[in-house]
PDB file of C-alpha atoms and ligand atoms in Angstrom:
ATOM      1  CA  UNK F 216     -62.738 -62.674 -10.909  1.00  0.00           C
ATOM      2  CA  UNK F 217     -66.338 -62.313 -11.696  1.00  0.00           C
ATOM      3  CA  UNK F 218     -67.101 -60.240 -14.504  1.00  0.00           C
ATOM      4  CA  UNK F 219     -68.037 -56.582 -13.480  1.00  0.00           C
ATOM      5  CA  UNK F 220     -71.706 -56.396 -14.497  1.00  0.00           C
ATOM      6  CA  UNK F 221     -72.879 -53.122 -16.622  1.00  0.00           C
ATOM      7  CA  UNK F 222     -76.561 -52.800 -16.948  1.00  0.00           C
ATOM      8  CA  UNK F 223     -77.657 -50.730 -20.024  1.00  0.00           C
ATOM      9  CA  UNK F 224     -79.779 -47.451 -19.604  1.00  0.00           C
ATOM     10  CA  UNK F 225     -82.212 -46.098 -21.854  1.00  0.00           C
ATOM     11  CA  UNK F 226     -80.446 -43.783 -24.656  1.00  0.00           C
ATOM     12  CA  UNK F 227     -81.131 -40.014 -24.502  1.00  0.00           C
ATOM     13  CA  UNK F 228     -79.581 -37.164 -26.085  1.00  0.00           C
ATOM     14  CA  UNK F 229     -78.458 -35.784 -22.464  1.00  0.00           C
ATOM     15  CA  UNK F 230     -77.241 -38.893 -21.260  1.00  0.00           C
ATOM     16  CA  UNK F 231     -75.220 -39.458 -24.207  1.00  0.00           C
ATOM     17  CA  UNK F 232     -73.934 -35.875 -24.860  1.00  0.00           C
ATOM     18  CA  UNK F 233     -70.531 -36.453 -22.922  1.00  0.00           C
ATOM     19  CA  UNK F 234     -69.970 -39.374 -25.472  1.00  0.00           C
ATOM     20  CA  UNK F 235     -71.586 -38.283 -28.758  1.00  0.00           C
ATOM     21  CA  UNK F 236     -74.432 -37.465 -30.743  1.00  0.00           C
ATOM     22  CA  UNK F 237     -77.709 -39.057 -30.585  1.00  0.00           C
ATOM     23  CA  UNK F 238     -79.589 -39.048 -34.093  1.00  0.00           C
ATOM     24  CA  UNK F 239     -83.185 -38.879 -33.938  1.00  0.00           C
ATOM     25  CA  UNK F 240     -86.066 -36.421 -34.728  1.00  0.00           C
ATOM     26  CA  UNK F 241     -87.092 -35.842 -30.940  1.00  0.00           C
ATOM     27  CA  UNK F 242     -85.933 -32.431 -29.928  1.00  0.00           C
ATOM     28  CA  UNK F 243     -84.233 -31.696 -33.076  1.00  0.00           C
ATOM     29  CA  UNK F 244     -84.007 -28.664 -35.000  1.00  0.00           C
ATOM     30  CA  UNK F 245     -86.221 -28.809 -38.123  1.00  0.00           C
ATOM     31  CA  UNK F 246     -87.696 -26.620 -41.021  1.00  0.00           C
ATOM     32  CA  UNK F 247     -89.836 -27.589 -44.156  1.00  0.00           C
ATOM     33  CA  UNK F 248     -88.292 -27.692 -47.368  1.00  0.00           C
ATOM     34  CA  UNK F 249     -89.522 -28.693 -51.024  1.00  0.00           C
ATOM     35  CA  UNK F 250     -92.665 -26.445 -50.739  1.00  0.00           C
ATOM     36  CA  UNK F 251     -93.540 -27.699 -47.375  1.00  0.00           C
ATOM     37  CA  UNK F 252     -93.576 -31.400 -48.517  1.00  0.00           C
ATOM     38  CA  UNK F 253     -90.702 -32.449 -46.553  1.00  0.00           C
ATOM     39  CA  UNK F 254     -89.395 -31.684 -43.333  1.00  0.00           C
ATOM     40  CA  UNK F 255     -85.693 -31.426 -42.579  1.00  0.00           C
ATOM     41  CA  UNK F 256     -84.176 -32.408 -39.104  1.00  0.00           C
ATOM     42  CA  UNK F 257     -81.059 -30.770 -39.457  1.00  0.00           C
ATOM     43  CA  UNK F 258     -77.419 -31.010 -38.649  1.00  0.00           C
ATOM     44  CA  UNK F 259     -77.910 -34.111 -35.874  1.00  0.00           C
ATOM     45  CA  UNK F 260     -74.406 -35.108 -35.598  1.00  0.00           C
ATOM     46  CA  UNK F 261     -70.999 -33.930 -36.186  1.00  0.00           C
ATOM     47  CA  UNK F 262     -69.074 -35.726 -39.127  1.00  0.00           C
ATOM     48  CA  UNK F 263     -65.245 -35.674 -39.078  1.00  0.00           C
ATOM     49  CA  UNK F 264     -62.875 -37.332 -41.480  1.00  0.00           C
ATOM     50  CA  UNK F 265     -59.165 -36.225 -40.793  1.00  0.00           C
ATOM     51  CA  UNK F 266     -55.636 -37.134 -41.893  1.00  0.00           C
ATOM     52  CA  UNK F 267     -54.100 -37.965 -45.158  1.00  0.00           C
ATOM     53  CA  UNK F 268     -56.569 -38.392 -48.154  1.00  0.00           C
ATOM     54  CA  UNK F 269     -59.413 -38.190 -45.751  1.00  0.00           C
ATOM     55  CA  UNK F 270     -63.143 -38.428 -47.070  1.00  0.00           C
ATOM     56  CA  UNK F 271     -66.326 -39.306 -45.647  1.00  0.00           C
ATOM     57  CA  UNK F 272     -67.717 -43.033 -46.430  1.00  0.00           C
ATOM     58  CA  UNK F 273     -71.502 -43.997 -46.419  1.00  0.00           C
ATOM     59  CA  UNK F 274     -71.617 -47.746 -46.152  1.00  0.00           C
ATOM     60  CA  UNK F 275     -74.157 -50.246 -45.057  1.00  0.00           C
ATOM     61  CA  UNK F 276     -73.702 -52.761 -42.318  1.00  0.00           C
ATOM     62  CA  UNK F 277     -75.728 -56.145 -42.130  1.00  0.00           C
ATOM     63  CA  UNK F 278     -74.940 -56.882 -38.342  1.00  0.00           C
ATOM     64  CA  UNK F 279     -75.320 -60.221 -36.768  1.00  0.00           C
ATOM     65  CA  UNK F 280     -77.057 -60.257 -33.263  1.00  0.00           C
ATOM     66  CA  UNK F 281     -75.227 -60.929 -30.085  1.00  0.00           C
ATOM     67  CA  UNK F 282     -76.161 -62.934 -27.268  1.00  0.00           C
ATOM     68  CA  UNK F 283     -76.963 -61.372 -23.693  1.00  0.00           C
ATOM     69  CA  UNK F 284     -75.491 -60.769 -21.137  1.00  0.00           C
ATOM     70  CA  UNK F 285     -72.943 -59.543 -23.498  1.00  0.00           C
ATOM     71  CA  UNK F 286     -69.304 -60.369 -22.634  1.00  0.00           C
ATOM     72  CA  UNK F 287     -67.306 -57.117 -23.317  1.00  0.00           C
ATOM     73  CA  UNK F 288     -63.618 -57.781 -23.580  1.00  0.00           C
ATOM     74  CA  UNK F 289     -62.583 -55.094 -26.277  1.00  0.00           C
ATOM     75  CA  UNK F 290     -63.645 -51.750 -27.126  1.00  0.00           C
ATOM     76  CA  UNK F 291     -62.242 -49.782 -30.294  1.00  0.00           C
ATOM     77  CA  UNK F 292     -61.530 -46.248 -31.118  1.00  0.00           C
ATOM     78  CA  UNK F 293     -61.044 -44.280 -34.495  1.00  0.00           C
ATOM     79  CA  UNK F 294     -58.516 -41.598 -34.098  1.00  0.00           C
ATOM     80  CA  UNK F 295     -59.057 -39.999 -37.516  1.00  0.00           C
ATOM     81  CA  UNK F 296     -62.630 -39.694 -37.696  1.00  0.00           C
ATOM     82  CA  UNK F 297     -66.244 -39.867 -36.558  1.00  0.00           C
ATOM     83  CA  UNK F 298     -68.419 -43.056 -36.981  1.00  0.00           C
ATOM     84  CA  UNK F 299     -71.984 -42.871 -37.079  1.00  0.00           C
ATOM     85  CA  UNK F 300     -74.655 -45.664 -37.205  1.00  0.00           C
ATOM     86  CA  UNK F 301     -78.497 -45.355 -38.164  1.00  0.00           C
ATOM     87  CA  UNK F 302     -80.553 -48.400 -38.041  1.00  0.00           C
ATOM     88  CA  UNK F 303     -82.797 -49.048 -41.144  1.00  0.00           C
ATOM     89  CA  UNK F 304     -85.144 -51.066 -38.896  1.00  0.00           C
ATOM     90  CA  UNK F 305     -87.413 -49.925 -35.729  1.00  0.00           C
ATOM     91  CA  UNK F 306     -85.392 -51.981 -33.382  1.00  0.00           C
ATOM     92  CA  UNK F 307     -83.431 -51.005 -30.513  1.00  0.00           C
ATOM     93  CA  UNK F 308     -79.520 -51.986 -30.433  1.00  0.00           C
ATOM     94  CA  UNK F 309     -76.894 -51.935 -27.693  1.00  0.00           C
ATOM     95  CA  UNK F 310     -74.181 -48.822 -27.676  1.00  0.00           C
ATOM     96  CA  UNK F 311     -71.496 -49.047 -25.389  1.00  0.00           C
ATOM     97  CA  UNK F 312     -69.069 -46.027 -24.758  1.00  0.00           C
ATOM     98  CA  UNK F 313     -66.133 -45.507 -22.587  1.00  0.00           C
ATOM     99  CA  UNK F 314     -64.860 -42.229 -20.653  1.00  0.00           C
ATOM    100  CA  UNK F 315     -61.027 -41.579 -21.394  1.00  0.00           C
ATOM    101  CA  UNK F 316     -58.443 -42.002 -18.449  1.00  0.00           C
ATOM    102  CA  UNK F 317     -54.868 -41.801 -18.509  1.00  0.00           C
ATOM    103  CA  UNK F 318     -54.539 -45.574 -18.625  1.00  0.00           C
ATOM    104  CA  UNK F 319     -57.142 -46.125 -21.736  1.00  0.00           C
ATOM    105  CA  UNK F 320     -60.769 -46.476 -21.767  1.00  0.00           C
ATOM    106  CA  UNK F 321     -62.474 -46.170 -18.489  1.00  0.00           C
ATOM    107  CA  UNK F 322     -65.658 -48.206 -17.293  1.00  0.00           C
ATOM    108  CA  UNK F 323     -67.936 -48.824 -20.179  1.00  0.00           C
ATOM    109  CA  UNK F 324     -71.218 -47.018 -20.206  1.00  0.00           C
ATOM    110  CA  UNK F 325     -74.047 -49.263 -21.932  1.00  0.00           C
ATOM    111  CA  UNK F 326     -77.072 -47.735 -23.720  1.00  0.00           C
ATOM    112  CA  UNK F 327     -80.313 -49.267 -25.262  1.00  0.00           C
ATOM    113  CA  UNK F 328     -81.489 -47.430 -27.833  1.00  0.00           C
ATOM    114  CA  UNK F 329     -85.047 -46.412 -28.686  1.00  0.00           C
ATOM    115  CA  UNK F 330     -86.487 -47.995 -32.049  1.00  0.00           C
ATOM    116  CA  UNK F 331     -85.176 -45.573 -34.608  1.00  0.00           C
ATOM    117  CA  UNK F 332     -82.521 -43.975 -32.547  1.00  0.00           C
ATOM    118  CA  UNK F 333     -78.899 -43.850 -34.230  1.00  0.00           C
ATOM    119  CA  UNK F 334     -75.664 -42.637 -32.572  1.00  0.00           C
ATOM    120  CA  UNK F 335     -72.360 -40.803 -33.828  1.00  0.00           C
ATOM    121  CA  UNK F 336     -68.992 -41.313 -32.059  1.00  0.00           C
ATOM    122  CA  UNK F 337     -66.630 -38.207 -32.496  1.00  0.00           C
ATOM    123  CA  UNK F 338     -62.993 -39.291 -33.172  1.00  0.00           C
ATOM    124  CA  UNK F 339     -61.168 -41.062 -30.449  1.00  0.00           C
ATOM    125  CA  UNK F 340     -64.279 -42.180 -28.561  1.00  0.00           C
ATOM    126  CA  UNK F 341     -63.975 -45.615 -27.415  1.00  0.00           C
ATOM    127  CA  UNK F 342     -66.938 -47.909 -28.165  1.00  0.00           C
ATOM    128  CA  UNK F 343     -68.078 -51.232 -28.563  1.00  0.00           C
ATOM    129  CA  UNK F 344     -68.544 -52.733 -32.034  1.00  0.00           C
ATOM    130  CA  UNK F 345     -72.004 -52.672 -33.617  1.00  0.00           C
ATOM    131  CA  UNK F 346     -74.211 -54.779 -31.484  1.00  0.00           C
ATOM    132  CA  UNK F 347     -77.660 -55.908 -32.777  1.00  0.00           C
ATOM    133  CA  UNK F 348     -79.963 -57.457 -30.029  1.00  0.00           C
ATOM    134  CA  UNK F 349     -81.798 -60.659 -30.838  1.00  0.00           C
ATOM    135  CA  UNK F 350     -82.156 -60.300 -34.751  1.00  0.00           C
ATOM    136  CA  UNK F 351     -80.017 -59.322 -37.527  1.00  0.00           C
ATOM    137  CA  UNK F 352     -80.289 -55.517 -38.220  1.00  0.00           C
ATOM    138  CA  UNK F 353     -79.114 -53.365 -40.993  1.00  0.00           C
ATOM    139  CA  UNK F 354     -77.132 -49.827 -40.667  1.00  0.00           C
ATOM    140  CA  UNK F 355     -76.174 -46.900 -42.581  1.00  0.00           C
ATOM    141  CA  UNK F 356     -72.712 -46.034 -41.239  1.00  0.00           C
ATOM    142  CA  UNK F 357     -71.093 -42.805 -41.970  1.00  0.00           C
ATOM    143  CA  UNK F 358     -67.394 -42.703 -41.134  1.00  0.00           C
ATOM    144  CA  UNK F 359     -63.931 -41.950 -42.572  1.00  0.00           C
ATOM    145  CA  UNK F 360     -61.842 -43.457 -45.223  1.00  0.00           C
ATOM    146  CA  UNK F 361     -58.443 -42.477 -46.365  1.00  0.00           C
ATOM    147  CA  UNK F 362     -54.786 -42.924 -45.629  1.00  0.00           C
ATOM    148  CA  UNK F 363     -53.178 -43.905 -42.211  1.00  0.00           C
ATOM    149  CA  UNK F 364     -54.502 -46.327 -39.331  1.00  0.00           C
ATOM    150  CA  UNK F 365     -58.090 -45.402 -38.273  1.00  0.00           C
ATOM    151  CA  UNK F 366     -58.602 -48.409 -35.662  1.00  0.00           C
ATOM    152  CA  UNK F 367     -57.301 -48.763 -32.294  1.00  0.00           C
ATOM    153  CA  UNK F 368     -58.291 -51.598 -30.138  1.00  0.00           C
ATOM    154  CA  UNK F 369     -58.054 -51.937 -26.145  1.00  0.00           C
ATOM    155  CA  UNK F 370     -58.616 -55.210 -24.646  1.00  0.00           C
ATOM    156  CA  UNK F 371     -59.566 -55.452 -20.996  1.00  0.00           C
ATOM    157  CA  UNK F 372     -57.566 -57.439 -18.557  1.00  0.00           C
ATOM    158  CA  UNK F 373     -61.129 -58.733 -17.259  1.00  0.00           C
ATOM    159  CA  UNK F 374     -64.153 -58.516 -19.245  1.00  0.00           C
ATOM    160  CA  UNK F 375     -67.274 -56.871 -18.242  1.00  0.00           C
ATOM    161  CA  UNK F 376     -70.749 -58.532 -18.210  1.00  0.00           C
ATOM    162  CA  UNK F 377     -73.332 -56.117 -20.257  1.00  0.00           C
ATOM    163  CA  UNK F 378     -76.999 -56.832 -19.216  1.00  0.00           C
ATOM    164  CA  UNK F 379     -79.931 -55.409 -20.884  1.00  0.00           C
ATOM    165  CA  UNK F 380     -82.396 -53.787 -18.426  1.00  0.00           C
ATOM    166  CA  UNK F 381     -85.305 -56.224 -17.343  1.00  0.00           C
ATOM    167  CA  UNK F 382     -87.603 -54.518 -19.642  1.00  0.00           C
ATOM    168  CA  UNK F 383     -85.829 -55.415 -22.557  1.00  0.00           C
ATOM    169  CA  UNK F 384     -86.268 -59.073 -22.986  1.00  0.00           C
ATOM    170  CA  UNK F 385     -83.686 -60.113 -25.057  1.00  0.00           C
TER     171      UNK F 385
HETATM  172  N1  UGC A 919     -64.619 -51.857 -38.021  1.00  0.00           N
HETATM  173  C1  UGC A 919     -65.900 -51.340 -38.179  1.00  0.00           C
HETATM  174  O1  UGC A 919     -65.960 -50.731 -39.458  1.00  0.00           O
HETATM  175  N2  UGC A 919     -66.931 -51.187 -37.317  1.00  0.00           N
HETATM  176  C2  UGC A 919     -66.426 -50.968 -36.244  1.00  0.00           C
HETATM  177  O2  UGC A 919     -65.597 -49.639 -35.963  1.00  0.00           O
HETATM  178  C3  UGC A 919     -67.690 -50.889 -35.041  1.00  0.00           C
HETATM  179  O3  UGC A 919     -67.736 -49.891 -34.477  1.00  0.00           O
HETATM  180  O4  UGC A 919     -68.615 -51.531 -35.200  1.00  0.00           O
HETATM  181 NI1   NI A 920     -66.349 -48.253 -34.761  1.00  0.00          NI
END
């Protein structure tokens, strides 16, 4: 069976709204602090840390790039907490999420970020693992620590082929 082909679309707050938060200054509520010497872009993502001894973790991920077209055979989710990825370099990366169905994750939705955009997945949002494009990329990651299992994986019976839009080049 040929792989089912999914082409990534540009990430926008509106398009991603059913799946999670886009972390960006564009369109965000902001206000000056520190006597006007700093602008606060406020409350961009909902962080959740649930379950026994839950706490919020701040980590750094050094991501290795993936080749494209990408073979997507697995997605995962974190039932006990959210997970946010904020790139530390101005390069796009790939975001893959799936709607929920009665039988597990539905058809993947692929998004290509603008340089500087980050994303936050709410608890239980099926997503692909961190996917840098073309070059290694570091991320600040805010997610949940604590007791209990916070990782579920789903392996597709047939992988998807994820393609970048023509303009992306990788
Ligand atoms: N496992 C881990 O910390 N990272 C994944 O959850 C991921 O979404 O990349
Ligand atoms: Ni994850």
